[in-house]
PDB file of C-alpha atoms in Angstrom:
ATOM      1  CA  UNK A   1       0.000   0.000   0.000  1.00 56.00           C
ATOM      2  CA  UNK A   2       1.280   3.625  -1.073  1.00 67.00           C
ATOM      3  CA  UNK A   3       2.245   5.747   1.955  1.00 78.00           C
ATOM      4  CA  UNK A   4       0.028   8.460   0.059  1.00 92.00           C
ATOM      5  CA  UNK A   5      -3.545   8.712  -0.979  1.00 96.00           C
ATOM      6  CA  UNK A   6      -4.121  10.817  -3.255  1.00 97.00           C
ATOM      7  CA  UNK A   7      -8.466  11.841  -3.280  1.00 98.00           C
ATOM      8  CA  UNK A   8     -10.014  12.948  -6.590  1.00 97.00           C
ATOM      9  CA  UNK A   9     -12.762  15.502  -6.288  1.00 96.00           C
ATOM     10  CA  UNK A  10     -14.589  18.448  -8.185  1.00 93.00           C
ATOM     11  CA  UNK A  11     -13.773  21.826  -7.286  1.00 91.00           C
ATOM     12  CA  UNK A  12     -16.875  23.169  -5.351  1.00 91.00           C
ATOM     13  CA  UNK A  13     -17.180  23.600  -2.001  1.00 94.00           C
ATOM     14  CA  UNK A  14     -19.527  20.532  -1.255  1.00 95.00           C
ATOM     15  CA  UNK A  15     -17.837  18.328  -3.516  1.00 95.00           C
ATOM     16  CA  UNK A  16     -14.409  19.060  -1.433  1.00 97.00           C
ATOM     17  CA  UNK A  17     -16.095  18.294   2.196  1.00 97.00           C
ATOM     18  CA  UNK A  18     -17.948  15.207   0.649  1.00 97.00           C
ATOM     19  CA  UNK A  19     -14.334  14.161   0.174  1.00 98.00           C
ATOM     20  CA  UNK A  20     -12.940  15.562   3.517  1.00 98.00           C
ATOM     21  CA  UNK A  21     -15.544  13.235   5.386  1.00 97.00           C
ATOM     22  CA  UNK A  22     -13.097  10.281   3.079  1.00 97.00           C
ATOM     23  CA  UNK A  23     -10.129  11.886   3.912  1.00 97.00           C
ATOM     24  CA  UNK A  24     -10.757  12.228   7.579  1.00 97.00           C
ATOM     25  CA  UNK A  25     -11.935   8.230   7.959  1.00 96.00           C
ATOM     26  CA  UNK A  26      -9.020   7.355   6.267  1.00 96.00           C
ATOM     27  CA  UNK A  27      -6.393   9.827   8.728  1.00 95.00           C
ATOM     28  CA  UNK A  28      -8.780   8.074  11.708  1.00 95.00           C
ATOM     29  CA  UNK A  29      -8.525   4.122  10.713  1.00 94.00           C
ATOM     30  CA  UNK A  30      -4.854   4.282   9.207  1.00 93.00           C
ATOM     31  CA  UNK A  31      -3.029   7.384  10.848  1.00 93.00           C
ATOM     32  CA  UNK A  32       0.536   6.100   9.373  1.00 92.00           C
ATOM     33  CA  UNK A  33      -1.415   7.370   6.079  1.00 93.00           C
ATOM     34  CA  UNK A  34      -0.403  10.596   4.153  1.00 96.00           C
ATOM     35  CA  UNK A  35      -3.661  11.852   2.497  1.00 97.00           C
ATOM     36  CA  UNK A  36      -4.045  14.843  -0.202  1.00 97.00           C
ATOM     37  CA  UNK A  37      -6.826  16.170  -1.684  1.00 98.00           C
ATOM     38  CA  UNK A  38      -6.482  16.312  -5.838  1.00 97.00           C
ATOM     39  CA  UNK A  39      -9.351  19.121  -6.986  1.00 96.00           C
ATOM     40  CA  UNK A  40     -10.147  19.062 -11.111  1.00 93.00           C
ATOM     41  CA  UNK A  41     -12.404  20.841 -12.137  1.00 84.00           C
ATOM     42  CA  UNK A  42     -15.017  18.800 -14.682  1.00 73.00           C
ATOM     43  CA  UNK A  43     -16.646  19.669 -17.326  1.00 66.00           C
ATOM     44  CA  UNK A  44     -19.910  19.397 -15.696  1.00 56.00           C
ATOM     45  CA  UNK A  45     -18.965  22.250 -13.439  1.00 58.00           C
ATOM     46  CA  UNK A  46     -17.629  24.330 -16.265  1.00 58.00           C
ATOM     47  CA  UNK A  47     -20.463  24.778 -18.276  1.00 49.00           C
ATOM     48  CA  UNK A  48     -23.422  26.311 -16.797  1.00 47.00           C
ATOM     49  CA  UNK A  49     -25.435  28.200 -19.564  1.00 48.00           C
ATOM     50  CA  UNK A  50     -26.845  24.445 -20.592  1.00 49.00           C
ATOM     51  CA  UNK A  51     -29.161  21.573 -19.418  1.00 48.00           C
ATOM     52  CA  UNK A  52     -27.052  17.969 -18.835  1.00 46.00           C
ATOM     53  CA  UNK A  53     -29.109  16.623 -21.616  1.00 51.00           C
ATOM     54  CA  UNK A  54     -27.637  18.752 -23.887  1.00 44.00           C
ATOM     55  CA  UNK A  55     -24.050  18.740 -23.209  1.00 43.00           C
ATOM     56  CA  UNK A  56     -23.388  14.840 -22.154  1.00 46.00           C
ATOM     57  CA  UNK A  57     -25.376  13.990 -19.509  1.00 47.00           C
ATOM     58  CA  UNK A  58     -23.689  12.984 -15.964  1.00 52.00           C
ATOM     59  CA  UNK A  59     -20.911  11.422 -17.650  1.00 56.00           C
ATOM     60  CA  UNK A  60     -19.500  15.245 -17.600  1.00 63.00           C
ATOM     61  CA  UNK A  61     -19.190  15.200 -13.967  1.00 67.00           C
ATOM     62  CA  UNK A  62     -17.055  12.084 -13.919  1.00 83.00           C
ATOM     63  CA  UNK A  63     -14.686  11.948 -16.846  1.00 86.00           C
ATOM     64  CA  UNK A  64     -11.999  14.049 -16.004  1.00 90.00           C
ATOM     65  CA  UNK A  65     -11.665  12.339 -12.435  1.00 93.00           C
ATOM     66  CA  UNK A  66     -11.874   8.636 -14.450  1.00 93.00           C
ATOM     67  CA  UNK A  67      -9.008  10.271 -16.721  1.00 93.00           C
ATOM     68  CA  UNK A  68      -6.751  11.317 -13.162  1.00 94.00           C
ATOM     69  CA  UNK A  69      -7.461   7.555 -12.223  1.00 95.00           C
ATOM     70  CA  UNK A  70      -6.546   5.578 -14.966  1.00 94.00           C
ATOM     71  CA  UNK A  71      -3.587   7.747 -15.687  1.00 95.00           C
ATOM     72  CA  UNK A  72      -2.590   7.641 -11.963  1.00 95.00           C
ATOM     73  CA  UNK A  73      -2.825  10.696 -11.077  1.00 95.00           C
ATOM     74  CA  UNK A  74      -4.946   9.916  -8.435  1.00 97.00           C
ATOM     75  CA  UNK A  75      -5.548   7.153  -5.980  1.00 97.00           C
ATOM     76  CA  UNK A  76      -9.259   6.984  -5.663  1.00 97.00           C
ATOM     77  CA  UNK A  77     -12.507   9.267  -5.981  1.00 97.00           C
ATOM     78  CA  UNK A  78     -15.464  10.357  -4.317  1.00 97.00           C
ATOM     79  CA  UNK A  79     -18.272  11.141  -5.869  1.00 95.00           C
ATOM     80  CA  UNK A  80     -22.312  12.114  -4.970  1.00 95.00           C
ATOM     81  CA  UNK A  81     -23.585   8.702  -6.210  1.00 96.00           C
ATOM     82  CA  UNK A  82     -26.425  10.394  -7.707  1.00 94.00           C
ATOM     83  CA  UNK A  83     -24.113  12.318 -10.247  1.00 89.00           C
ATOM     84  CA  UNK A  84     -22.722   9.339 -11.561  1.00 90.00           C
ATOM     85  CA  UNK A  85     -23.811   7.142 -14.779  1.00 88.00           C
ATOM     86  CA  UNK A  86     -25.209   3.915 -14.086  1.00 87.00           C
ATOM     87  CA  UNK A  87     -22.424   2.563 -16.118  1.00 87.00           C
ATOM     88  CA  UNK A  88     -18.944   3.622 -14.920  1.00 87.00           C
ATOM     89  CA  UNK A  89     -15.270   3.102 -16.750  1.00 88.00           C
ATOM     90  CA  UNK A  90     -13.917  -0.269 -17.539  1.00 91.00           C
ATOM     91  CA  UNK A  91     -10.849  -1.176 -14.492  1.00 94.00           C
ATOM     92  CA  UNK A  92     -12.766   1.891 -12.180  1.00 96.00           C
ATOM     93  CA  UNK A  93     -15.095  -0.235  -9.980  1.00 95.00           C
ATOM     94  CA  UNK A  94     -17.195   1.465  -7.451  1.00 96.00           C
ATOM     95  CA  UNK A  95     -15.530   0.163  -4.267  1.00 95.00           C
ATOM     96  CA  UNK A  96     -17.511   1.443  -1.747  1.00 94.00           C
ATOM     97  CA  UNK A  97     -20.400   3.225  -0.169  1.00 97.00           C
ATOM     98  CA  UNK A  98     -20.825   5.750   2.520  1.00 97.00           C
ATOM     99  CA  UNK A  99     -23.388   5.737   5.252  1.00 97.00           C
ATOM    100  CA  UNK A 100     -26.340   7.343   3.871  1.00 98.00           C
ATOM    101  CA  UNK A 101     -27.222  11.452   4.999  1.00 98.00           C
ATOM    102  CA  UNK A 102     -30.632  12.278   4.464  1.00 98.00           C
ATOM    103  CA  UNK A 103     -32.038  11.281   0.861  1.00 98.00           C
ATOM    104  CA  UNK A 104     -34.939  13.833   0.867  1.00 98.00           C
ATOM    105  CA  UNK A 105     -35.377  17.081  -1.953  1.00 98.00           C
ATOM    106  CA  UNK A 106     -36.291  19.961  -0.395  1.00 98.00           C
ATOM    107  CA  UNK A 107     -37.653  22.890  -0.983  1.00 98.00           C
ATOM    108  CA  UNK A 108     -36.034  26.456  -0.437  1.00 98.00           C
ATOM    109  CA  UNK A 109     -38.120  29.524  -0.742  1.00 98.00           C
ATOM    110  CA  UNK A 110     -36.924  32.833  -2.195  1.00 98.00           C
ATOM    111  CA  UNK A 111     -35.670  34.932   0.768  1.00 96.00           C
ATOM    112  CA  UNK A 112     -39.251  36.963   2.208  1.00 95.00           C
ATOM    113  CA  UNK A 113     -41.237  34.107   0.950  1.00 96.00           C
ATOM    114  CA  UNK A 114     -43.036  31.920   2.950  1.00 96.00           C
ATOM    115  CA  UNK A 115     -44.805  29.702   0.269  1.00 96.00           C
ATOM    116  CA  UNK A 116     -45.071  29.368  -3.098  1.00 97.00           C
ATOM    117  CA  UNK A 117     -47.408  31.973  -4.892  1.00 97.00           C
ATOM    118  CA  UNK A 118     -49.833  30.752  -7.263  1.00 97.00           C
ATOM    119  CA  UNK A 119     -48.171  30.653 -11.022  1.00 97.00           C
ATOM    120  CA  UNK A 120     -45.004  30.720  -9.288  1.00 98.00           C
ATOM    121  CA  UNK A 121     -41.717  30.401 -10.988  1.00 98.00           C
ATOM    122  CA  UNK A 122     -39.913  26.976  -9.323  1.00 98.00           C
ATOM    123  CA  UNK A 123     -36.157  26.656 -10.487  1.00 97.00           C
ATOM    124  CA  UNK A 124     -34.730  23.254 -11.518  1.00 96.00           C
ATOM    125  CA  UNK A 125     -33.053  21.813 -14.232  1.00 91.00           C
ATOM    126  CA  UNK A 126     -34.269  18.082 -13.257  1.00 93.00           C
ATOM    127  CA  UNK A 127     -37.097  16.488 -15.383  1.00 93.00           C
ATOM    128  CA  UNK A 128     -37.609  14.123 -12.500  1.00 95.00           C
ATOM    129  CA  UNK A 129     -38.274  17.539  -9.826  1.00 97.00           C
ATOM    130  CA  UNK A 130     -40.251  19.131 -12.657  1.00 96.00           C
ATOM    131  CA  UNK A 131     -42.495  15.932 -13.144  1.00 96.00           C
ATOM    132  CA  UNK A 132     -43.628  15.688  -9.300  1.00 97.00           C
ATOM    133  CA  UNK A 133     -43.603  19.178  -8.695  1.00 97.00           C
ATOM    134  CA  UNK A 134     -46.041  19.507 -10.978  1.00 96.00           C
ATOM    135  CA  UNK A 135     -48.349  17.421  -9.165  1.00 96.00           C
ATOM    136  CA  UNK A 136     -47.668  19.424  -5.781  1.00 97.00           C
ATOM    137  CA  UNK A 137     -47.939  22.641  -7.751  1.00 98.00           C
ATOM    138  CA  UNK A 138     -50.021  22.396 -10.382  1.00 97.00           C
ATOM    139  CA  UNK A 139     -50.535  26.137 -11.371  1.00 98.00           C
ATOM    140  CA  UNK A 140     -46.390  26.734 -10.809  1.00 98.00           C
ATOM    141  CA  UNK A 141     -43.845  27.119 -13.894  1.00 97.00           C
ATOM    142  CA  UNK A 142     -40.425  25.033 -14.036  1.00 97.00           C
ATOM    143  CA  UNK A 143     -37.673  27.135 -15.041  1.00 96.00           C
ATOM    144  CA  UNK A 144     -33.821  25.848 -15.553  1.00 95.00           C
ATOM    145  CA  UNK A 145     -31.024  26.642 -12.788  1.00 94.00           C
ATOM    146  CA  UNK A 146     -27.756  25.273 -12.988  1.00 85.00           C
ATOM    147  CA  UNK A 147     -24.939  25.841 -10.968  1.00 87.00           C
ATOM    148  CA  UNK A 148     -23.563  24.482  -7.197  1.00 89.00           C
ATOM    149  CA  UNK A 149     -25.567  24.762  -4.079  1.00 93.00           C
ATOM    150  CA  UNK A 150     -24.289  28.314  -3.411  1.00 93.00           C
ATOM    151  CA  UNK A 151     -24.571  29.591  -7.058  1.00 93.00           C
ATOM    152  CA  UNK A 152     -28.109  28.140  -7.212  1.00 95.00           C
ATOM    153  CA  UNK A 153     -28.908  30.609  -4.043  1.00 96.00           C
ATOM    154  CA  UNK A 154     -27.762  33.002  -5.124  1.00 96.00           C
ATOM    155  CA  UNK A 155     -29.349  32.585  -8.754  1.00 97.00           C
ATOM    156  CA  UNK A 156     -32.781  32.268  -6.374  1.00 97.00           C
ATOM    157  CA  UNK A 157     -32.206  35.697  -4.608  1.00 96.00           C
ATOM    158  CA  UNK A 158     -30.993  38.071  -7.297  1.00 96.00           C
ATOM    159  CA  UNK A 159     -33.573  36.262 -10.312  1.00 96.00           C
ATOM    160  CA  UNK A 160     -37.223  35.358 -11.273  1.00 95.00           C
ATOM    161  CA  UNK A 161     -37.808  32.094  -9.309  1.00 98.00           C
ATOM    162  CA  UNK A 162     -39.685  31.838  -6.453  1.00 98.00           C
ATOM    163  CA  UNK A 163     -38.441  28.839  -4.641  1.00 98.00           C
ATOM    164  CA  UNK A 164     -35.883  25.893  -6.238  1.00 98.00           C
ATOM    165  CA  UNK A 165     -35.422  22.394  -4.884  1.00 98.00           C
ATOM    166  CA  UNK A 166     -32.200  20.958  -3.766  1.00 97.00           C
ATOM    167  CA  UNK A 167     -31.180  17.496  -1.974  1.00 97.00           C
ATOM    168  CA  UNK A 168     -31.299  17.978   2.049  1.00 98.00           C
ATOM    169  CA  UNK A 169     -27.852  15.789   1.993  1.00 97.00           C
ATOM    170  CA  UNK A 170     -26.029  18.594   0.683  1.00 96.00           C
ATOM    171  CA  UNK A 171     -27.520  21.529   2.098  1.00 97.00           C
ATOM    172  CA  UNK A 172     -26.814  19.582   5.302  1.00 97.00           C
ATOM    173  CA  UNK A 173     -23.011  19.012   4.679  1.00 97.00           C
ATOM    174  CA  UNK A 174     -22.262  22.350   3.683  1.00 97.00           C
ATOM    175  CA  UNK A 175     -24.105  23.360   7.084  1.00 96.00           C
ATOM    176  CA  UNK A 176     -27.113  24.975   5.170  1.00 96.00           C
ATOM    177  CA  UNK A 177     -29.757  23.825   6.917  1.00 92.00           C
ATOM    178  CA  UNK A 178     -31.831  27.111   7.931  1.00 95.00           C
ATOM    179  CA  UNK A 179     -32.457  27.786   3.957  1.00 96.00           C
ATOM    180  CA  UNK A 180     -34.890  24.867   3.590  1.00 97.00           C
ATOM    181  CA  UNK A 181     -38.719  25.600   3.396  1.00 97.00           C
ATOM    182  CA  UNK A 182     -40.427  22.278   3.143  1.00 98.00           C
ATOM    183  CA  UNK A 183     -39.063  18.850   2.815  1.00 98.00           C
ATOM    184  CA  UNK A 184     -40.622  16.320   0.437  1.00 98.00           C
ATOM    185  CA  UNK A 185     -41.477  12.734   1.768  1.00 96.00           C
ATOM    186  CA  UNK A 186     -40.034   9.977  -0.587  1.00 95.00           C
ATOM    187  CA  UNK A 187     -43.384   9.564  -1.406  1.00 93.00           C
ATOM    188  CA  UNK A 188     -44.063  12.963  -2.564  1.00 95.00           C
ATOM    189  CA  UNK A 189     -40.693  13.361  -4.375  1.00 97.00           C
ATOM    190  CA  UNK A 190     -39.103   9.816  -5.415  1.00 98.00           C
ATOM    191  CA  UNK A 191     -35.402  10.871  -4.940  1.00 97.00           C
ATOM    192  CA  UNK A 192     -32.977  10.164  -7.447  1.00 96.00           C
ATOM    193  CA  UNK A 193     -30.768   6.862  -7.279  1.00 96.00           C
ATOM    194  CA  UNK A 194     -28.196   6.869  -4.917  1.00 97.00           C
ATOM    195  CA  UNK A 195     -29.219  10.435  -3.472  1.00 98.00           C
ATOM    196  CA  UNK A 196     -27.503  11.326  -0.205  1.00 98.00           C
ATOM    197  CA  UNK A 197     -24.975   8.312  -0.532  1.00 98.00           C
ATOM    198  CA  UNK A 198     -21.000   9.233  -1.470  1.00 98.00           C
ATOM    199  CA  UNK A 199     -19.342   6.531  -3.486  1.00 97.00           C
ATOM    200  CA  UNK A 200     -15.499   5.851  -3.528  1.00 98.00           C
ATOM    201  CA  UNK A 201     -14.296   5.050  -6.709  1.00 97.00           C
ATOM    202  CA  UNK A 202     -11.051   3.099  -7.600  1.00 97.00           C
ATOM    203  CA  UNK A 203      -8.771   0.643 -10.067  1.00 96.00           C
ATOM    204  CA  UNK A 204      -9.355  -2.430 -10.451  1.00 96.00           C
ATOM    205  CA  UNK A 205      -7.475  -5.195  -8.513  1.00 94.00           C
ATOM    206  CA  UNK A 206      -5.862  -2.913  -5.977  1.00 95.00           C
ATOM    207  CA  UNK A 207      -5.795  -2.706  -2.014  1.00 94.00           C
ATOM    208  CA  UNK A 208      -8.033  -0.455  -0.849  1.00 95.00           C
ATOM    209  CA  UNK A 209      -8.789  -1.848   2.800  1.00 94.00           C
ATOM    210  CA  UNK A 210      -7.624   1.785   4.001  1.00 95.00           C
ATOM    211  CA  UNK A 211     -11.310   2.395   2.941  1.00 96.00           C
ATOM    212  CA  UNK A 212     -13.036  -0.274   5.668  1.00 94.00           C
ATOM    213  CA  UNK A 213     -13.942   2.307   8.243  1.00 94.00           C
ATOM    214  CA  UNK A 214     -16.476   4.369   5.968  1.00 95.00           C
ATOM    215  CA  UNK A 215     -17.713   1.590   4.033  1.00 96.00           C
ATOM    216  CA  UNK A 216     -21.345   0.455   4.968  1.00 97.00           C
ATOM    217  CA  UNK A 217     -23.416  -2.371   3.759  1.00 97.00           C
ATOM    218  CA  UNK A 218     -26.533  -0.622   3.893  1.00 98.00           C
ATOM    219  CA  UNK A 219     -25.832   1.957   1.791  1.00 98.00           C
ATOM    220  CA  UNK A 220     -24.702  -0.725  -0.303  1.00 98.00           C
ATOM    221  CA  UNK A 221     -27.434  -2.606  -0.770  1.00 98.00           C
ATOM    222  CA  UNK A 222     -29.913   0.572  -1.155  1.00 98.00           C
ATOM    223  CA  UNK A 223     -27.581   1.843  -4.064  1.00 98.00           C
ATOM    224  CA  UNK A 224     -27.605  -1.492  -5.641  1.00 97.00           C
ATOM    225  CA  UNK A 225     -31.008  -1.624  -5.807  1.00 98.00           C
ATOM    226  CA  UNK A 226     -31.716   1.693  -6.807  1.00 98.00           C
ATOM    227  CA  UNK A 227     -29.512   1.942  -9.614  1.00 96.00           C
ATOM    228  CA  UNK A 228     -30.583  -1.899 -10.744  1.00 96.00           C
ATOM    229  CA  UNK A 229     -34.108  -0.231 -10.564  1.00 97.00           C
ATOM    230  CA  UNK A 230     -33.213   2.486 -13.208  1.00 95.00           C
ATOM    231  CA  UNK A 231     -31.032   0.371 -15.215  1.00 94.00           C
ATOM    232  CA  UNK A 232     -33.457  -1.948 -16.159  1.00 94.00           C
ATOM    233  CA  UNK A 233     -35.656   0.880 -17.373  1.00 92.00           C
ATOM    234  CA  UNK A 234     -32.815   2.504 -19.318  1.00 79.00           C
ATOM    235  CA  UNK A 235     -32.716   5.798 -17.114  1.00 61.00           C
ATOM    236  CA  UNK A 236     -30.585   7.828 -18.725  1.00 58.00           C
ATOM    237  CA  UNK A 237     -29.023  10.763 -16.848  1.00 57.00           C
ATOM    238  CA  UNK A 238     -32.160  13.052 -17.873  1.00 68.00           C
ATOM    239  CA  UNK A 239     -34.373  10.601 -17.583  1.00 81.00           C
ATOM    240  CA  UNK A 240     -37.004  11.187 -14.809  1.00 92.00           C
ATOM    241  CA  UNK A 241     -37.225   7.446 -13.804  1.00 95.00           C
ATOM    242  CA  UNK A 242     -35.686   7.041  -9.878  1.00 96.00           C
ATOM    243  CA  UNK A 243     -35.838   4.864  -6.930  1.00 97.00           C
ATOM    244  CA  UNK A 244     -35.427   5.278  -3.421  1.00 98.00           C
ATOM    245  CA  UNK A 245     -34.563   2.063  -1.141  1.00 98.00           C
ATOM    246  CA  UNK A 246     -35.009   1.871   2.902  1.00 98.00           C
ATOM    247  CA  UNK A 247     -33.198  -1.561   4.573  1.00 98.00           C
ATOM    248  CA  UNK A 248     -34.669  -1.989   8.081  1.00 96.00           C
ATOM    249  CA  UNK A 249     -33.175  -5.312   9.419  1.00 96.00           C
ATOM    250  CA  UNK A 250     -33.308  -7.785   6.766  1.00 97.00           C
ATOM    251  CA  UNK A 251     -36.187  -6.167   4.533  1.00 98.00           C
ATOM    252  CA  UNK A 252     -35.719  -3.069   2.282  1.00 98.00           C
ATOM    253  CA  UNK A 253     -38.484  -1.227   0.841  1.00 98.00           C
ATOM    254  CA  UNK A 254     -37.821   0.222  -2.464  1.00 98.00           C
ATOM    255  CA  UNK A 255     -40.036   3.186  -4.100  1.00 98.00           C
ATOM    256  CA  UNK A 256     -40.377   3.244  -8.020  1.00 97.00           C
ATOM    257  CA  UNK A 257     -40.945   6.223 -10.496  1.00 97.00           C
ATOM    258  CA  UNK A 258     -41.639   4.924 -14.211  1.00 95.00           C
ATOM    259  CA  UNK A 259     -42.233   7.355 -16.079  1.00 93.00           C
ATOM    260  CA  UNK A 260     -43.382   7.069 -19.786  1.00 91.00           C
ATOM    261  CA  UNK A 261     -41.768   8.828 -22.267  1.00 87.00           C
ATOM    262  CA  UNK A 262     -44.992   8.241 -24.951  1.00 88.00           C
ATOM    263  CA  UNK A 263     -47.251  10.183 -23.126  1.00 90.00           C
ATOM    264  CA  UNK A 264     -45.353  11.724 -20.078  1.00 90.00           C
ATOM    265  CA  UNK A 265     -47.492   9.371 -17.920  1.00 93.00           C
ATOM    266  CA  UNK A 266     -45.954   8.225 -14.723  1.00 95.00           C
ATOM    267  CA  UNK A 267     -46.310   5.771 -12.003  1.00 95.00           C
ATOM    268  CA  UNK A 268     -44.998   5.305  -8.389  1.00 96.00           C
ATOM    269  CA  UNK A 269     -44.976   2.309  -6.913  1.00 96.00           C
ATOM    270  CA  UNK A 270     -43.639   0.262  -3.552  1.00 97.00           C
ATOM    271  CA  UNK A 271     -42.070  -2.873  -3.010  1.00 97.00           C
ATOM    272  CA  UNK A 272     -40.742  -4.913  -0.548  1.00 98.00           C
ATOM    273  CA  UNK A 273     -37.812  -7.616  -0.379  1.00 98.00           C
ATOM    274  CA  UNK A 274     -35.342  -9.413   1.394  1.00 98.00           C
ATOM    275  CA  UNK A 275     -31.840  -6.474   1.261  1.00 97.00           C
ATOM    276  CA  UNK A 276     -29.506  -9.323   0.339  1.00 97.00           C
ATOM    277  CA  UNK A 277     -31.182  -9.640  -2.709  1.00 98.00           C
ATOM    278  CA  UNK A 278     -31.333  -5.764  -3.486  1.00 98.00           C
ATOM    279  CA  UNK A 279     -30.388  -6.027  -7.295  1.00 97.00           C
ATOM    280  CA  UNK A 280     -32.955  -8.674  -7.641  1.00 98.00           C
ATOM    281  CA  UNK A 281     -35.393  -6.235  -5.947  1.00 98.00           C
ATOM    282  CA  UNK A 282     -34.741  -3.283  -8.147  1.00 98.00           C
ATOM    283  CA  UNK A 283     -35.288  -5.555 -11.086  1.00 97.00           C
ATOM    284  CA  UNK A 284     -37.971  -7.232 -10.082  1.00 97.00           C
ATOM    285  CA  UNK A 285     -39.888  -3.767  -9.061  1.00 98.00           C
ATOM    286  CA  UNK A 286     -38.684  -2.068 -12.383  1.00 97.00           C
ATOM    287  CA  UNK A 287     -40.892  -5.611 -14.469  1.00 96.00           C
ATOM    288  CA  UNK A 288     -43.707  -5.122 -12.696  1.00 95.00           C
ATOM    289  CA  UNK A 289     -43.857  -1.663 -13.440  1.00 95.00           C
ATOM    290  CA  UNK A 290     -42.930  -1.590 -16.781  1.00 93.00           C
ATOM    291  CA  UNK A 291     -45.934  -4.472 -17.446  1.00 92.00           C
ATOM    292  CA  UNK A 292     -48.220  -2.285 -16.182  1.00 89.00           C
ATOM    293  CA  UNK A 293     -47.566   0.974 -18.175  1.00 88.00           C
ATOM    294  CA  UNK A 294     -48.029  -1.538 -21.090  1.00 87.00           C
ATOM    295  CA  UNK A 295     -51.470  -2.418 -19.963  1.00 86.00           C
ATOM    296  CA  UNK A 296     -52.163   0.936 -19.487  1.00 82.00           C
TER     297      UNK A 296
END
């Protein structure tokens, strides 16, 4: 094992503590460690004045740190799990899973606001946010923000929007708590796959039990069935389809959103399964789903 660990992450401020919290489990569990933080800035982050869909997709967010890894410039690196493709870079495993900070969207009202006004203005750039939020809002309008957490609130303060939504994960690991207005149940707002969970990646075939300390199996198990959930329905990084998977003891319950591109129909649905079979669950969720938009 390398006396140094070197950390891949993107440049903005929440990406950098997501990758502190790795840094500082690995300085904990292994103190003869040396540990440095790597920041590259990705494509994803560069261009702003454009939706995903149109430049790449989530892919953007991850290339340049797959490029630092396979060329060794790095050793391993974190990323928000919900940023990343479902498929990732041949010899860059994901190799591990954090424990799981709240997986909620919330909503954040423009500062003096209370509420939404009727024929509001809600910012987001996510098809999946836009979709449900119409349901919750019916007489609102979805406009695009881009941008980090802190360039998104500021967008909200100084522009025409009247509220945007955000994940709670982040807002609560950059210490932003006090800016959120209402929180959406998992019910209400199926979050995307993987939301609130960091995952380490690394090459293939080499020793990273530096890692054990963060590493959690539920996490695990909820990602994997999550992301088997909107594989199998070929959820592409705009596509609105998401799951959301809760392991208590040996059961997890996993939430569904199908959403049909056709019509722009959609359907949420529950089910539950043993956790140690969480891909099988996401698949198995994802059929019975998909059979029923076809009868429908």
């Amino acid at each position: 094992m390398q006396p140094e660990i070197r950390i891949g992450t993107r440049k903005s401020r929440l990406a950098v503590i997501q990758a502190e919290i790795v840094q500082k489990a690995i300085m904990k569990s292994c103190p003869h460690l040396q540990t440095r933080l790597v920041k590259i800035q990705t494509t994803g982050d560069r261009i702003l004045n454009k939706s995903l869909d149109q430049i790449g997709g989530k892919g953007l967010f991850v290339k340049e740190l797959d490029r630092a890894l396979l060329e060794g410039e790095i050793d391993i690196s974190v990323h928000s799990l919900k940023d990343m493709p479902m498929e990732t870079a041949q010899g860059l495993p994901v190799i591990g899973y954090s424990k799981r900070e709240d997986p909620r969207d919330v909503l954040i009202y423009k500062p003096g606001l209370a509420r939404i006004p009727e024929g509001g203005v809600i910012g987001t750039s996510s098809r999946r946010r836009a979709l449900l939020l119409g349901a919750l809002y019916p007489s609102c309008s979805f406009r695009k923000i881009r941008g980090n957490v802190q360039t998104r609130l500021k967008k909200l303060e100084e522009e025409e929007y009247d509220g945007t939504v955000l994940a709670a994960a982040g807002l609560k690991r950059l210490g932003l708590d006090s800016v959120v207005g209402r929180v959406f149940s998992v019910e209400e707002m199926v979050p995307a796959a993987g939301q609130g969970i960091l995952a380490i990646q690394g090459r293939k075939g080499e020793d990273h039990s530096y890692l054990e300390s963060i590493l959690d199996a539920k996490s695990e198990a909820e990602a994997s069935a999550e992301r088997e959930f909107v594989a199998a329905l070929d959820g592409g990084c705009t596509s609105p389809v998401a799951a959301h998977g809760e392991v208590r003891g040996t059961q997890m319950k996993l939430t569904g959103l199908y959403y049909r591109e056709k019509d722009g129909r959609y359907w949420i649905e529950t089910r539950v399964g043993e956790s140690v079979k969480a891909r099988q669950l996401g698949a198995a969720l994802a059929e019975d789903m998909r059979r029923r938009a076809d009868h429908e």
